[in-house]
Every structure is written in structure tokens, then in C-alpha cells.
Amino acid sequence: MAGTATTHYFASEEFRMKQEKTKLFTCSPHEVISNGDYKQTTYCHLLLGLFFHKEVECITSTFAYSIVQAFSSFEEQWEDICKDIKEGNVSSKITWPKMRKAVLDIIEPNPILASRIEAICEGLQGSDWFGLVPKLWPNAKYVYSIMTGSMQHYLKKLRHYCGSLPLVSAEYGSTESWIGVNLDPSLEPEKVTFAVMPTFSYFEFIPLYRQDQYSGSGSVDFIEDDPVPLSQVKVGQEYEIVLTTFTGLYRYRLGDVVEVSGFHNETPKLKFICRRKLLLVVNIDKNTEKDLQLVVEKGSQLLSKHRAELVDFTSHAKLTHQPGHYVIYWEIKGKVEERVLCECCREMDASFVDPGYVVSRRTNSIGPLELCIVERGTFKKILDYFIGNGAALSQFKTPRCTNDRTLLKILDLYTVKRFRSTAYG
Ligand code: AMP
């Protein structure tokens, strides 16, 4: 059956055997893990995770997004979870009979634990849930997940929930082939590199050169050279990865841009840069996922000064009116004055450094950047839309740029405020 690598892995005998061998067991049984209803499974994961709180040594999910998402739903559901622990019951929200039965077979009433968790949560509410993980799981040693690339945005929130607990950035892989391992788990996620395992697939690398001129065609992001094998890559050079796999993909372009940052013995260590596809293009401008990430980070710094935070974001190059312009959608937690949001919008517009963008903005062949603030919960609706179309929560990555009509409809429907940049006069 077609599916993502992790879906197959969690259903496999290997997954069960690995738990036996490493003596690292999951709190949830198979009936919870394999259920496709992410809201109900998240609830059960949290319930069982707390029921076994003393034994929990590590908290993990494939992508960091799902961990943040789980704890943000915990903020809303902790009272129900405590009630279930107190009574040894499962909330009526859990409607899947097999899943209900599997959880009910495990939990027993534990009023002492329930009131301890309640007291901790009441305290945590006052500090906006800072340090939730070490407080609720005092024996947890680390949090393990993919935190690089498009997951980097969730690091801030993850650090907030984890306090000083180490964050271990997981491996670099894809459904098509696993690629590299993080040999230095104690490194900050921002500094992590991945040593390629030369036996996972036959790897080739297409050298990529950034266009420093804005004279190139708008649809070309990098100039490519001929692919080189693993043994011929050079430190400091950016490449797109090409895979020939044991399962039959021949010279498959993965679409990821990586930079060789050094070697481990003779295998290269890769720094993940971004997805290859250009994100935002109006005319001669070229901005990637990484460029957008940096700009949004800069713009949202102003939010933290006003005790607000950026929950999630996406973008769109709007071409329906001339001149075209970038639209960035933000979901924010906390109240922020319009004056501050106006400044965030200006700051983002001024922070794109791509020469194509800067020149186009100066000549007004790209219009002022638009910042749209969406209602709280909009990105959850987007997640539901993707899940409804067959995506798995564990594989979900918020699209950082979209042309999807339904998605844009959702975003526009829930936009509550709009700002246009005043940068460039
Ligand atoms: P999927 O095919 O859904 O398993 O997703 C694979 C894609 O996720 C890769 O091509 C990357 O773009 C991204 N990805 C996987 N692991 C990492 C990682 N450690 N850091 C950054 N991005 C990653």
C-alpha cells in the first residue's frame, strides 16, 4: 500500500521489536498509534503519557510541529485529562470503540496523580505554560524530533515548553530514502548537520549556484552544474540531492537544497538549507523558504517585545492585480496594537535582501508587502483540511507558500486585519 515511510514503520514488526530490544516503549498501544483521527489520538497520547509520567524518558514525534501542536491542545484539554486520570475513564470525546477499549484496558483511577497534575497545571497557566515538559514529566531526559528546515519555526515554542530540557534534532530522511544521521545530538538544532550514510541509496549531488544578478529568468532559482557522486562534493558548496534507491527510483530529484559543511571520515556532513522550489516569485525576484523564514523571524521579533507570539505563518505571491505583491499570513497569540503590526509589516518588506526583490520594490514593479492577520485557530483549520485530504499528522508540514485555492479561501475568510508596508516610500 502507498503511504509515508513512518506510517509503514509504526505499523511494522520492526517497530515492535525495536521497543523490545532498546527497552524504550511507547506509552500508547498500537490501537492509538494507528488511529487516523489526530485529535482523538493526541488526546489519548497525552492521557497515557501522563498516566505513565514517571517512566517517560523521552518525548518524540517525527516533526517538531506535532509536539508543539499536542502541547497547545493540552493547554485546552488538561482538565478533561485530569478527570479521566482521576476516574480511570476515557472522555466521551474518544469515539473510536477499539481505541477506547485499548486505553480503558490500561488506565486505572489515580486521584492522587490527577490532583498533582491539576496543581501543576494551575501553576503553569500563570507562566503561559513555560517549562510544561519538565514539570509534568520530571524524568524526561530529552525531546527528540526533526527541528531543522521548515520545522525551525517551532523551535521557539518548543523551547518555551521544554525549559532547559535538551532538544535533540532527529535524522534527515524522506519517504523515498533515509539520508543522513545527526552524529552530534548535543548540538543546538540550529547548528546540526547530517552525515550521509552512503549505503542508504546511491547519492548524487547537483551543484547549485545562486544567481547574484537579477537579470535571470524569474522561474530559475539556481544555476545547475552536472551531478557529482558522493566522493566528489566540496565543502561550502550547495547541492540538490539526487537519489537512486533500492526500491526502484532512478535519479530521483528530492527537491532539497543542502550545503556540505565538512566530512565525517569520508562521508559529507550536510546542512539542510531549504526546499528547492522557489517560494515567492512575482517577476525577477527569487525568494526561498529560508529567505522567508529569516524575514518572518525579523518581523516577528517586535511581537515578543509586546508579549505576543507568532503561532504559524504562510505566504502567497498575489498576481491578480498589477503590480503583484507578497502576502504573508500570520496567526498571533496575544493582543498587539495595530501600530506594532504595521511596523512588523514594514520590517518584513525591508528585510528581503534578494536583489531582484529590492530593485522591483524600488521601481514599484512589485507592490508593497501585505500582512494579513488571521483569527486564532486558522492554521488548525488548514491542518484539518490537509488531514481531510489524506495527510498524516506526523508528516504534516505547514506549506510556507501556497497557491492552493481552498487554502487561500480559508486564509482570506479568517483574515481579521490587513496591513500594507510603508517601506520603500
Ligand atoms: P516526507 O517525504 O514526507 O517523509 O518528507 C521528506 C522531506 O522532509 C525531506 O525531503 C525534507 O524536505 C524534509 N526533512 C526531512 N528530514 C529533515 C530534516 N532533518 N531537516 C529538515 N528537513 C527535513
GROMACS .gro file of C-alpha atoms and ligand atoms in nm:
model
  448
    1MET     CA    1   0.000   0.000   0.000
    2ALA     CA    2   0.116   0.351  -0.076
    3GLY     CA    3   0.187   0.563   0.230
    4THR     CA    4   0.456   0.760   0.406
    5ALA     CA    5   0.760   0.580   0.546
    6THR     CA    6   0.665   0.649   0.906
    7THR     CA    7   0.309   0.515   0.860
    8HIS     CA    8   0.456   0.182   0.746
    9TYR     CA    9   0.723   0.185   1.013
   10PHE     CA   10   0.484   0.237   1.305
   11ALA     CA   11   0.268  -0.049   1.177
   12SER     CA   12   0.565  -0.281   1.128
   13GLU     CA   13   0.710  -0.570   1.324
   14GLU     CA   14   1.045  -0.381   1.330
   15PHE     CA   15   0.889  -0.102   1.534
   16ARG     CA   16   0.763  -0.353   1.793
   17MET     CA   17   1.097  -0.539   1.801
   18LYS     CA   18   1.296  -0.218   1.840
   19GLN     CA   19   1.098  -0.132   2.152
   20GLU     CA   20   1.171  -0.475   2.298
   21LYS     CA   21   1.542  -0.450   2.218
   22THR     CA   22   1.601  -0.096   2.339
   23LYS     CA   23   1.354  -0.127   2.628
   24LEU     CA   24   1.215   0.208   2.519
   25PHE     CA   25   0.841   0.155   2.496
   26THR     CA   26   0.568   0.390   2.377
   27CYS     CA   27   0.301   0.488   2.631
   28SER     CA   28   0.023   0.438   2.376
   29PRO     CA   29  -0.075   0.099   2.240
   30HIS     CA   30  -0.094   0.018   1.869
   31GLU     CA   31  -0.471   0.091   1.857
   32VAL     CA   32  -0.397   0.456   1.947
   33ILE     CA   33  -0.088   0.497   1.729
   34SER     CA   34  -0.255   0.355   1.418
   35ASN     CA   35  -0.581   0.550   1.451
   36GLY     CA   36  -0.615   0.818   1.183
   37ASP     CA   37  -0.815   1.070   1.386
   38TYR     CA   38  -0.539   1.300   1.506
   39LYS     CA   39  -0.748   1.490   1.762
   40GLN     CA   40  -0.852   1.170   1.937
   41THR     CA   41  -0.505   1.011   1.918
   42THR     CA   42  -0.338   1.325   2.053
   43TYR     CA   43  -0.577   1.323   2.349
   44CYS     CA   44  -0.500   0.955   2.422
   45HIS     CA   45  -0.122   1.008   2.382
   46LEU     CA   46  -0.137   1.289   2.639
   47LEU     CA   47  -0.361   1.091   2.874
   48LEU     CA   48  -0.139   0.783   2.867
   49GLY     CA   49   0.180   0.988   2.867
   50LEU     CA   50   0.066   1.144   3.194
   51PHE     CA   51  -0.061   0.818   3.335
   52PHE     CA   52   0.291   0.676   3.290
   53HIS     CA   53   0.458   1.008   3.368
   54LYS     CA   54   0.725   0.863   3.597
   55GLU     CA   55   0.851   0.624   3.332
   56VAL     CA   56   0.864   0.874   3.047
   57GLU     CA   57   1.228   0.927   2.947
   58CYS     CA   58   1.188   1.083   2.605
   59ILE     CA   59   0.916   1.272   2.416
   60THR     CA   60   0.926   1.229   2.042
   61SER     CA   61   0.740   1.275   1.716
   62THR     CA   62   0.870   1.275   1.358
   63PHE     CA   63   0.831   1.650   1.307
   64ALA     CA   64   0.852   1.914   1.584
   65TYR     CA   65   0.527   2.068   1.465
   66SER     CA   66   0.323   1.780   1.609
   67ILE     CA   67   0.483   1.814   1.954
   68VAL     CA   68   0.400   2.184   1.970
   69GLN     CA   69   0.053   2.110   1.839
   70ALA     CA   70  -0.001   1.841   2.107
   71PHE     CA   71   0.102   2.068   2.393
   72SER     CA   72  -0.109   2.354   2.265
   73SER     CA   73  -0.411   2.120   2.267
   74PHE     CA   74  -0.305   2.011   2.618
   75GLU     CA   75  -0.345   2.374   2.730
   76GLU     CA   76  -0.712   2.345   2.633
   77GLN     CA   77  -0.782   1.989   2.747
   78TRP     CA   78  -0.585   1.935   3.066
   79GLU     CA   79  -0.894   1.949   3.285
   80ASP     CA   80  -1.064   1.665   3.093
   81ILE     CA   81  -0.740   1.465   3.102
   82CYS     CA   82  -0.711   1.507   3.480
   83LYS     CA   83  -1.074   1.398   3.522
   84ASP     CA   84  -1.002   1.083   3.319
   85ILE     CA   85  -0.694   1.004   3.530
   86LYS     CA   86  -0.891   1.061   3.849
   87GLU     CA   87  -1.171   0.828   3.744
   88GLY     CA   88  -0.973   0.579   3.534
   89ASN     CA   89  -1.204   0.667   3.247
   90VAL     CA   90  -1.180   0.794   2.889
   91SER     CA   91  -1.361   1.111   2.781
   92SER     CA   92  -1.670   1.070   2.562
   93LYS     CA   93  -1.475   1.270   2.301
   94ILE     CA   94  -1.298   0.945   2.220
   95THR     CA   95  -1.549   0.774   1.999
   96TRP     CA   96  -1.346   0.502   1.825
   97PRO     CA   97  -1.451   0.180   2.008
   98LYS     CA   98  -1.119  -0.005   1.959
   99MET     CA   99  -0.918   0.291   2.079
  100ARG     CA  100  -1.147   0.348   2.380
  101LYS     CA  101  -1.118  -0.016   2.480
  102ALA     CA  102  -0.739  -0.022   2.442
  103VAL     CA  103  -0.698   0.287   2.663
  104LEU     CA  104  -0.954   0.168   2.920
  105ASP     CA  105  -0.765  -0.161   2.946
  106ILE     CA  106  -0.457   0.033   3.057
  107ILE     CA  107  -0.566   0.315   3.286
  108GLU     CA  108  -0.690   0.285   3.642
  109PRO     CA  109  -0.829   0.553   3.875
  110ASN     CA  110  -0.545   0.758   4.025
  111PRO     CA  111  -0.690   1.056   4.215
  112ILE     CA  112  -0.355   1.142   4.377
  113LEU     CA  113  -0.181   1.173   4.041
  114ALA     CA  114  -0.479   1.369   3.899
  115SER     CA  115  -0.466   1.631   4.176
  116ARG     CA  116  -0.088   1.663   4.145
  117ILE     CA  117  -0.120   1.728   3.772
  118GLU     CA  118  -0.405   1.971   3.836
  119ALA     CA  119  -0.193   2.169   4.081
  120ILE     CA  120   0.099   2.179   3.837
  121CYS     CA  121  -0.126   2.293   3.551
  122GLU     CA  122  -0.284   2.569   3.761
  123GLY     CA  123   0.068   2.696   3.833
  124LEU     CA  124   0.174   2.662   3.470
  125GLN     CA  125  -0.119   2.871   3.349
  126GLY     CA  126   0.028   3.172   3.528
  127SER     CA  127   0.356   3.140   3.337
  128ASP     CA  128   0.196   3.077   2.996
  129TRP     CA  129   0.292   2.706   3.025
  130PHE     CA  130   0.665   2.775   3.037
  131GLY     CA  131   0.856   2.455   3.127
  132LEU     CA  132   0.547   2.234   3.091
  133VAL     CA  133   0.752   1.928   2.988
  134PRO     CA  134   0.998   1.903   3.278
  135LYS     CA  135   0.724   1.986   3.529
  136LEU     CA  136   0.487   1.717   3.406
  137TRP     CA  137   0.749   1.461   3.307
  138PRO     CA  138   1.027   1.507   3.563
  139ASN     CA  139   1.220   1.202   3.441
  140ALA     CA  140   1.222   1.303   3.075
  141LYS     CA  141   1.582   1.342   2.957
  142TYR     CA  142   1.529   1.497   2.617
  143VAL     CA  143   1.284   1.580   2.336
  144TYR     CA  144   1.364   1.420   2.003
  145SER     CA  145   1.224   1.533   1.667
  146ILE     CA  146   1.311   1.685   1.330
  147MET     CA  147   1.368   2.050   1.419
  148THR     CA  148   1.556   2.173   1.113
  149GLY     CA  149   1.430   2.318   0.783
  150SER     CA  150   1.066   2.420   0.790
  151MET     CA  151   1.041   2.291   1.150
  152GLN     CA  152   1.282   2.558   1.273
  153HIS     CA  153   0.993   2.799   1.322
  154TYR     CA  154   0.852   2.578   1.601
  155LEU     CA  155   1.178   2.576   1.799
  156LYS     CA  156   1.091   2.888   1.992
  157LYS     CA  157   0.765   2.744   2.119
  158LEU     CA  158   0.926   2.406   2.182
  159ARG     CA  159   1.195   2.573   2.394
  160HIS     CA  160   0.922   2.754   2.584
  161TYR     CA  161   0.750   2.425   2.668
  162CYS     CA  162   1.077   2.242   2.742
  163GLY     CA  163   1.264   2.496   2.953
  164SER     CA  164   1.621   2.375   2.988
  165LEU     CA  165   1.549   2.017   2.874
  166PRO     CA  166   1.778   1.924   2.582
  167LEU     CA  167   1.627   1.930   2.234
  168VAL     CA  168   1.776   1.660   2.014
  169SER     CA  169   1.743   1.719   1.643
  170ALA     CA  170   1.649   1.396   1.464
  171GLU     CA  171   1.783   1.247   1.143
  172TYR     CA  172   1.747   1.368   0.789
  173GLY     CA  173   1.536   1.140   0.577
  174SER     CA  174   1.245   1.115   0.342
  175THR     CA  175   0.988   0.862   0.243
  176GLU     CA  176   1.192   0.791  -0.069
  177SER     CA  177   1.513   0.713   0.123
  178TRP     CA  178   1.676   0.787   0.455
  179ILE     CA  179   1.972   1.022   0.402
  180GLY     CA  180   2.188   1.118   0.698
  181VAL     CA  181   2.230   1.096   1.073
  182ASN     CA  182   2.292   1.361   1.335
  183LEU     CA  183   2.621   1.245   1.487
  184ASP     CA  184   2.631   1.520   1.744
  185PRO     CA  185   2.298   1.506   1.927
  186SER     CA  186   2.405   1.760   2.188
  187LEU     CA  187   2.435   2.039   1.929
  188GLU     CA  188   2.174   2.315   1.921
  189PRO     CA  189   1.920   2.229   1.647
  190GLU     CA  190   2.023   2.540   1.451
  191LYS     CA  191   2.380   2.404   1.419
  192VAL     CA  192   2.301   2.042   1.335
  193THR     CA  193   2.446   1.870   1.027
  194PHE     CA  194   2.372   1.524   0.888
  195ALA     CA  195   2.640   1.270   0.794
  196VAL     CA  196   2.529   1.088   0.479
  197MET     CA  197   2.503   0.711   0.516
  198PRO     CA  198   2.649   0.603   0.181
  199THR     CA  199   2.466   0.270   0.184
  200PHE     CA  200   2.112   0.405   0.220
  201SER     CA  201   2.087   0.482  -0.154
  202TYR     CA  202   2.317   0.578  -0.438
  203PHE     CA  203   2.359   0.951  -0.384
  204GLU     CA  204   2.441   1.214  -0.644
  205PHE     CA  205   2.460   1.589  -0.594
  206ILE     CA  206   2.373   1.864  -0.842
  207PRO     CA  207   2.594   2.168  -0.770
  208LEU     CA  208   2.379   2.480  -0.737
  209TYR     CA  209   2.499   2.835  -0.785
  210ARG     CA  210   2.291   3.127  -0.666
  211GLN     CA  211   2.225   3.391  -0.929
  212ASP     CA  212   2.379   3.710  -0.798
  213GLN     CA  213   2.235   3.908  -1.089
  214TYR     CA  214   1.868   3.982  -1.111
  215SER     CA  215   1.887   3.953  -1.485
  216GLY     CA  216   1.799   3.583  -1.495
  217SER     CA  217   1.459   3.439  -1.570
  218GLY     CA  218   1.210   3.470  -1.284
  219SER     CA  219   1.146   3.097  -1.272
  220VAL     CA  220   1.512   2.994  -1.232
  221ASP     CA  221   1.631   2.990  -0.872
  222PHE     CA  222   1.982   2.843  -0.910
  223ILE     CA  223   2.219   2.770  -1.196
  224GLU     CA  224   2.298   2.399  -1.204
  225ASP     CA  225   2.614   2.210  -1.292
  226ASP     CA  226   2.648   1.839  -1.376
  227PRO     CA  227   2.576   1.600  -1.088
  228VAL     CA  228   2.873   1.463  -0.893
  229PRO     CA  229   2.894   1.147  -0.683
  230LEU     CA  230   2.925   1.147  -0.304
  231SER     CA  231   3.305   1.125  -0.318
  232GLN     CA  232   3.340   1.450  -0.517
  233VAL     CA  233   3.138   1.702  -0.320
  234LYS     CA  234   3.313   2.013  -0.189
  235VAL     CA  235   3.289   2.190   0.144
  236GLY     CA  236   3.089   2.514   0.127
  237GLN     CA  237   2.910   2.421  -0.196
  238GLU     CA  238   2.529   2.394  -0.217
  239TYR     CA  239   2.372   2.095  -0.391
  240GLU     CA  240   2.039   1.938  -0.472
  241ILE     CA  241   2.025   1.572  -0.368
  242VAL     CA  242   1.953   1.304  -0.629
  243LEU     CA  243   1.864   0.952  -0.523
  244THR     CA  244   1.878   0.613  -0.690
  245THR     CA  245   1.709   0.379  -0.446
  246PHE     CA  246   1.695   0.006  -0.384
  247THR     CA  247   1.319   0.020  -0.426
  248GLY     CA  248   1.348   0.142  -0.784
  249LEU     CA  249   1.366   0.521  -0.806
  250TYR     CA  250   1.622   0.616  -1.067
  251ARG     CA  251   1.796   0.953  -1.034
  252TYR     CA  252   1.506   1.093  -0.834
  253ARG     CA  253   1.542   1.463  -0.750
  254LEU     CA  254   1.449   1.508  -0.389
  255GLY     CA  255   1.394   1.884  -0.417
  256ASP     CA  256   1.604   1.969  -0.110
  257VAL     CA  257   1.896   2.214  -0.111
  258VAL     CA  258   2.183   2.120   0.121
  259GLU     CA  259   2.528   2.263   0.189
  260VAL     CA  260   2.833   2.046   0.256
  261SER     CA  261   2.971   2.171   0.586
  262GLY     CA  262   3.252   1.919   0.635
  263PHE     CA  263   3.325   1.548   0.644
  264HIS     CA  264   3.288   1.264   0.891
  265ASN     CA  265   3.566   1.026   0.787
  266GLU     CA  266   3.500   1.036   0.414
  267THR     CA  267   3.128   1.095   0.409
  268PRO     CA  268   2.998   1.450   0.374
  269LYS     CA  269   2.809   1.625   0.651
  270LEU     CA  270   2.512   1.817   0.513
  271LYS     CA  271   2.343   2.125   0.642
  272PHE     CA  272   1.979   2.139   0.537
  273ILE     CA  273   1.919   2.473   0.363
  274CYS     CA  274   1.567   2.469   0.219
  275ARG     CA  275   1.324   2.309  -0.023
  276ARG     CA  276   1.445   2.375  -0.374
  277LYS     CA  277   1.125   2.508  -0.523
  278LEU     CA  278   1.110   2.882  -0.534
  279LEU     CA  279   0.851   3.006  -0.297
  280LEU     CA  280   0.780   3.365  -0.371
  281VAL     CA  281   0.814   3.492  -0.724
  282VAL     CA  282   0.639   3.789  -0.879
  283ASN     CA  283   0.879   3.879  -1.159
  284ILE     CA  284   1.261   3.884  -1.132
  285ASP     CA  285   1.259   3.826  -0.755
  286LYS     CA  286   1.358   3.488  -0.611
  287ASN     CA  287   1.292   3.404  -0.251
  288THR     CA  288   1.319   3.059  -0.096
  289GLU     CA  289   1.174   2.904   0.216
  290LYS     CA  290   1.490   3.003   0.404
  291ASP     CA  291   1.467   3.367   0.290
  292LEU     CA  292   1.105   3.381   0.402
  293GLN     CA  293   1.192   3.219   0.736
  294LEU     CA  294   1.458   3.485   0.805
  295VAL     CA  295   1.228   3.770   0.712
  296VAL     CA  296   0.943   3.639   0.927
  297GLU     CA  297   1.183   3.587   1.220
  298LYS     CA  298   1.294   3.950   1.191
  299GLY     CA  299   0.942   4.087   1.161
  300SER     CA  300   0.809   3.883   1.449
  301GLN     CA  301   1.085   3.993   1.690
  302LEU     CA  302   0.872   4.301   1.752
  303LEU     CA  303   0.590   4.077   1.876
  304SER     CA  304   0.790   3.935   2.165
  305LYS     CA  305   0.851   4.286   2.295
  306HIS     CA  306   0.472   4.319   2.322
  307ARG     CA  307   0.424   3.981   2.494
  308ALA     CA  308   0.270   3.824   2.187
  309GLU     CA  309   0.394   3.536   1.975
  310LEU     CA  310   0.370   3.412   1.621
  311VAL     CA  311   0.185   3.079   1.614
  312ASP     CA  312   0.228   2.999   1.246
  313PHE     CA  313   0.265   3.162   0.906
  314THR     CA  314   0.238   3.111   0.535
  315SER     CA  315   0.265   3.327   0.225
  316HIS     CA  316   0.141   3.380  -0.128
  317ALA     CA  317   0.260   3.577  -0.429
  318LYS     CA  318  -0.053   3.763  -0.535
  319LEU     CA  319  -0.060   3.837  -0.905
  320THR     CA  320  -0.426   3.917  -0.962
  321HIS     CA  321  -0.365   4.292  -0.964
  322GLN     CA  322  -0.073   4.480  -1.113
  323PRO     CA  323   0.183   4.519  -0.971
  324GLY     CA  324   0.188   4.177  -0.798
  325HIS     CA  325   0.294   4.164  -0.435
  326TYR     CA  326   0.373   3.925  -0.149
  327VAL     CA  327   0.108   3.843   0.108
  328ILE     CA  328   0.221   3.700   0.442
  329TYR     CA  329  -0.041   3.546   0.669
  330TRP     CA  330   0.022   3.542   1.044
  331GLU     CA  331  -0.165   3.379   1.328
  332ILE     CA  332  -0.076   3.552   1.654
  333LYS     CA  333  -0.128   3.466   2.018
  334GLY     CA  334  -0.178   3.774   2.234
  335LYS     CA  335  -0.305   4.127   2.173
  336VAL     CA  336  -0.092   4.360   1.964
  337GLU     CA  337  -0.162   4.720   1.872
  338GLU     CA  338  -0.217   4.798   1.504
  339ARG     CA  339   0.078   5.037   1.508
  340VAL     CA  340   0.310   4.748   1.602
  341LEU     CA  341   0.169   4.520   1.333
  342CYS     CA  342   0.218   4.796   1.079
  343GLU     CA  343   0.581   4.812   1.185
  344CYS     CA  344   0.617   4.428   1.158
  345CYS     CA  345   0.484   4.450   0.804
  346ARG     CA  346   0.728   4.727   0.710
  347GLU     CA  347   1.016   4.541   0.871
  348MET     CA  348   0.946   4.221   0.672
  349ASP     CA  349   0.920   4.408   0.343
  350ALA     CA  350   1.250   4.584   0.412
  351SER     CA  351   1.421   4.258   0.519
  352PHE     CA  352   1.405   4.068   0.189
  353VAL     CA  353   1.761   4.102   0.061
  354ASP     CA  354   1.720   3.933  -0.279
  355PRO     CA  355   1.838   4.196  -0.531
  356GLY     CA  356   1.550   4.112  -0.767
  357TYR     CA  357   1.302   4.194  -0.492
  358VAL     CA  358   1.478   4.508  -0.373
  359VAL     CA  359   1.503   4.654  -0.724
  360SER     CA  360   1.145   4.560  -0.810
  361ARG     CA  361   1.018   4.721  -0.492
  362ARG     CA  362   1.218   5.039  -0.560
  363THR     CA  363   1.072   5.063  -0.909
  364ASN     CA  364   0.728   4.956  -0.786
  365SER     CA  365   0.716   4.657  -1.024
  366ILE     CA  366   0.636   4.465  -0.705
  367GLY     CA  367   0.378   4.630  -0.480
  368PRO     CA  368   0.408   4.682  -0.102
  369LEU     CA  369   0.407   4.365   0.105
  370GLU     CA  370   0.072   4.282   0.266
  371LEU     CA  371   0.048   4.137   0.616
  372CYS     CA  372  -0.279   3.956   0.690
  373ILE     CA  373  -0.361   3.865   1.049
  374VAL     CA  374  -0.584   3.560   1.067
  375GLU     CA  375  -0.816   3.454   1.350
  376ARG     CA  376  -0.683   3.222   1.623
  377GLY     CA  377  -0.728   2.860   1.514
  378THR     CA  378  -0.700   2.926   1.138
  379PHE     CA  379  -0.387   2.712   1.099
  380LYS     CA  380  -0.567   2.429   1.280
  381LYS     CA  381  -0.838   2.458   1.014
  382ILE     CA  382  -0.566   2.431   0.749
  383LEU     CA  383  -0.429   2.121   0.921
  384ASP     CA  384  -0.782   1.973   0.922
  385TYR     CA  385  -0.814   2.048   0.553
  386PHE     CA  386  -0.492   1.858   0.475
  387ILE     CA  387  -0.577   1.571   0.709
  388GLY     CA  388  -0.921   1.553   0.544
  389ASN     CA  389  -0.739   1.506   0.214
  390GLY     CA  390  -0.538   1.213   0.344
  391ALA     CA  391  -0.227   1.372   0.501
  392ALA     CA  392  -0.095   1.219   0.825
  393LEU     CA  393  -0.042   1.448   1.124
  394SER     CA  394   0.303   1.301   1.186
  395GLN     CA  395   0.413   1.406   0.835
  396PHE     CA  396   0.241   1.744   0.825
  397LYS     CA  397   0.445   2.048   0.732
  398THR     CA  398   0.263   2.382   0.707
  399PRO     CA  399   0.311   2.500   0.347
  400ARG     CA  400   0.523   2.812   0.374
  401CYS     CA  401   0.388   2.939   0.044
  402THR     CA  402   0.066   2.843  -0.123
  403ASN     CA  403  -0.130   2.882  -0.442
  404ASP     CA  404  -0.388   2.628  -0.333
  405ARG     CA  405  -0.728   2.790  -0.390
  406THR     CA  406  -0.908   2.625  -0.099
  407LEU     CA  407  -0.630   2.714   0.137
  408LEU     CA  408  -0.625   3.076   0.020
  409LYS     CA  409  -1.003   3.084   0.064
  410ILE     CA  410  -0.967   2.967   0.424
  411LEU     CA  411  -0.694   3.223   0.488
  412ASP     CA  412  -0.888   3.510   0.334
  413LEU     CA  413  -1.210   3.412   0.510
  414TYR     CA  414  -1.041   3.427   0.850
  415THR     CA  415  -0.831   3.737   0.788
  416VAL     CA  416  -0.925   3.993   1.050
  417LYS     CA  417  -0.673   4.268   0.977
  418ARG     CA  418  -0.466   4.373   0.679
  419PHE     CA  419  -0.162   4.597   0.663
  420ARG     CA  420   0.039   4.728   0.365
  421SER     CA  421   0.407   4.802   0.401
  422THR     CA  422   0.532   5.158   0.405
  423ALA     CA  423   0.892   5.055   0.330
  424TYR     CA  424   1.029   5.198   0.004
  425GLY     CA  425   0.810   5.511   0.041
  426AMP     P1  426   0.847   1.301   0.357
  426AMP     O1  427   0.874   1.257   0.218
  426AMP     O2  428   0.707   1.347   0.383
  426AMP     O3  429   0.897   1.199   0.453
  426AMP     O4  430   0.933   1.433   0.383
  426AMP     C1  431   1.069   1.436   0.346
  426AMP     C2  432   1.113   1.580   0.343
  426AMP     O5  433   1.106   1.635   0.476
  426AMP     C3  434   1.258   1.594   0.301
  426AMP     O6  435   1.275   1.593   0.160
  426AMP     C4  436   1.292   1.730   0.363
  426AMP     O7  437   1.247   1.837   0.282
  426AMP     C5  438   1.213   1.727   0.494
  426AMP     N1  439   1.300   1.676   0.601
  426AMP     C6  440   1.317   1.550   0.645
  426AMP     N2  441   1.408   1.542   0.743
  426AMP     C7  442   1.451   1.670   0.762
  426AMP     C8  443   1.545   1.729   0.850
  426AMP     N3  444   1.612   1.660   0.943
  426AMP     N4  445   1.564   1.862   0.840
  426AMP     C9  446   1.495   1.937   0.751
  426AMP     N5  447   1.404   1.886   0.668
  426AMP    C10  448   1.382   1.755   0.672
   0.00000   0.00000   0.00000
